[in-house]
Amino acid sequence: MEVGMRKWLLAIGVALGLSALAQTGKLEIFSWWAGDEGPALEALIRLYKQKYPGVEVINATVTGGAGVNAKAVLKTRMLGGDPPDTFQVHAGQELIGTWVVADRMEDLTSLFRQGGWLQAFPKGLIDLLSYKRGIWSVPVNIHRSNVMWYIPAKLKEWGVTPPKTWAEFLATCQTLKRKGLEAPLALGENWTQQHLWESVALATLGADGWNNLWSGKLKFTDPKAVAVWETFGKVLDCANKDAAGLSWQQAVDRVVQGKAAFNIMGDWAAGYMSTTLKLKPGVDFAWAPSPGTQGIFMMLSDSFGLPKGAKNRQNAINWLKLVGSKEGQDTFNPLKGSISARLDSDPAKYNAYGQAAMKDWKSNRIVGSLVHGAVAPESFMSQFGTVMEIFLQSRNPQAAANAAQAIANQVGLGR
Amino acid sequence: MRDRIVAFLVLLPSLVAVGIFVYGFIGQNLWVSLTDWGKNPAQALALRPELHFVGLENYRELFTGFVDVRFRQSVVNLIFFTLFFMGGSLGLGLLLAMALDRGPKGEGLFRTVFLFPMALSFVVTGTIWRWLLQPQGGINVLPTLFGLLPFHFPWLTTRQQTWVFDWNQLPFYTALAVGLTLLYVAWKAHQEGERKRLFWSLLSSGVLLVWAFTLGRTTHLLPYPEPHGFSLALVGVILAAVWQMSGYTMALYLAGLRGIPVEVLEAAKVDGASEWQTYRHVILPLLAPITLSAMIVLGHIALKIFDLIFAMAGLDYAPTDVPAIYMYLLAFRGNQFAKGAAIGILLLLLVALVVIPYLVSQLRKEVRR
């Protein structure tokens, strides 16, 4: 029955020349969105099926936060010459440094022109997606990395205000320690420590210095860059000693329970606190840009690209058109807990945190995140964990800076 | 003759399959480890990557390169892990087997209970023990059940190291260890009156020891000191691994103990041997072959360990790193396929070091029979 219906619709579609209905075949979407993030992707897929009912969508997910497992699976598939029709990838260097330089992706500039996306997305974002006069993926969402979370009621109780610079932060930390708070900053496992590092680095170097670091103009061994590690070390002294054993959610829990005052985490923490912990954004919990980064939006973005040799190319292009559209983005992002990458999205669909982030997205200077794949290729990123381990073991800023520069030279950062 | 042809034909499919899928790929892996795959990002994940032969460069970088410090710590971790895991599993397994051998009440139940952890996968074991080893719960609050103060050891999250040594002294210590082992072999040969073996082992041991104390002290792998040591975070991992595998050694030992002829034990008793003497001079020597095969099995598990640590501490925590984890990180996160392949080959060599002497000795035994 179902099949018969579809054939009929198809015939009518062809007869009427409706290209959308005539579209048949399959579309394989490869991503790591399962579990909590699954519903957002499924909503987007439903929307796609409404528009292209003749297409069978294969939702190929490989679970694991930030795509740790999915990326390995994708690499073996691509090396074996079996690319999915489209795949999720962190926008920026994680895509460019791995797939674009290896000549495995199609240039999507014409898609951006047709959709008017060159105006719809902010220029700072387009710059991060571009390489050698091409634009290589369509961003579906935006998260912010440099956010500091706290509980206003608790801060009032302790008599402190959210610090505006890292110097202020360290002073506040001492005050809180005197009041008996053992670890004013809540910190989790290795990658959350790198996440904290990028906020400290952005504050210390400024937006230009940060960008110069990734273009190779500023060396990691420059005294300015070494100073990042010095501040970072002092900030770590304010954090819990059992960090390595905590997930990022457990670190947020420490703040919510009043065992710590602050946590630096991406704005998926807002989703965790409002959806899972049922706290009211702006009332039960609040946020500020991480110290010293006011006016700068350190972004990361999930995006979809078009690999060369995709078996269902036209279906994949239609998917990318939907992903970049206002309708697609406003369907996906409220469920995902992120904001739309577009400047014209509808604020009414988002919660209090989302609306605040959208305002900053439009007005702030945009830079990319290191830990989440925007500014450095995977070959650097994966070894930055080693740099962090060297620092945590030795607490020696110069040693960490030397190691970072050695890796940057080895992978040809900025070239 | 016809039998032989039939046997060959029957074996042929599996020979071909093993030849391609095991030895062929080992060969390919060896080739990859000698190339620069991953050095140039434009080639790393190209559809047909262009590879260039670079010789042993990847291996050199792993042992003496500045940025691969994590690999060196992972090797040190692996060695300590293997030693303690094997020692713990063998010791605990033997104790349990000896206790059960006395036929206590409910022996069948205890046997099942002790053997049961082996039925779990390392991932399950790792997850359970990660919970048990949380700093503020599990094992650490155990003493409060008896009205004592809780422990404060942070188990998996500690960064402390003991027995710290400088990586530059590795050639010295290696030569020393091998030299002393050879000296022991020489002593054994002397006792058994095998003059040829005595001569050669004494000679090579002497050369190694002389080298260690002369050139070995000044041979430096790195231009700066690099401390490595036993990470205390591994203690928790070792606990979990011993918990899982000691039941297995218990089963092996129990079978061995039950297999010792009663006549031998009675003869020892008649000769007036005390219980301790019976164990020391009769039972343990008879169990030696079992210890050897248990060591082989445990040893290769330890050298290939990945899943247990993945589940307990994750991939990103260097204090519990082992080469298998670093290999995964390099190859599948960092796109450094050649270096990953080099680690794979090193692991293969390590396992071969454990397994091949065993296989050779087994083969010899069979031929003798």
mmCIF file with all atom_site columns, C-alpha atoms in Angstrom, chain B residues 7 140 172 217 233 285:
data_model
loop_
_atom_site.group_PDB
_atom_site.id
_atom_site.type_symbol
_atom_site.label_atom_id
_atom_site.label_alt_id
_atom_site.label_comp_id
_atom_site.label_asym_id
_atom_site.label_entity_id
_atom_site.label_seq_id
_atom_site.pdbx_PDB_ins_code
_atom_site.Cartn_x
_atom_site.Cartn_y
_atom_site.Cartn_z
_atom_site.occupancy
_atom_site.B_iso_or_equiv
_atom_site.pdbx_formal_charge
_atom_site.auth_seq_id
_atom_site.auth_comp_id
_atom_site.auth_asym_id
_atom_site.auth_atom_id
_atom_site.pdbx_PDB_model_num
ATOM 1 C CA . ALA B 1 7   ? 45.205 -32.893 4.251  1.00 0.00 ? 7   ALA B CA 1
ATOM 2 C CA . ASN B 1 140 ? 37.303 4.932   50.151 1.00 0.00 ? 140 ASN B CA 1
ATOM 3 C CA . PHE B 1 172 ? 71.939 1.509   31.150 1.00 0.00 ? 172 PHE B CA 1
ATOM 4 C CA . ARG B 1 217 ? 76.214 5.574   31.470 1.00 0.00 ? 217 ARG B CA 1
ATOM 5 C CA . ALA B 1 233 ? 46.768 6.068   39.093 1.00 0.00 ? 233 ALA B CA 1
ATOM 6 C CA . PRO B 1 285 ? 57.651 -27.363 41.242 1.00 0.00 ? 285 PRO B CA 1
#
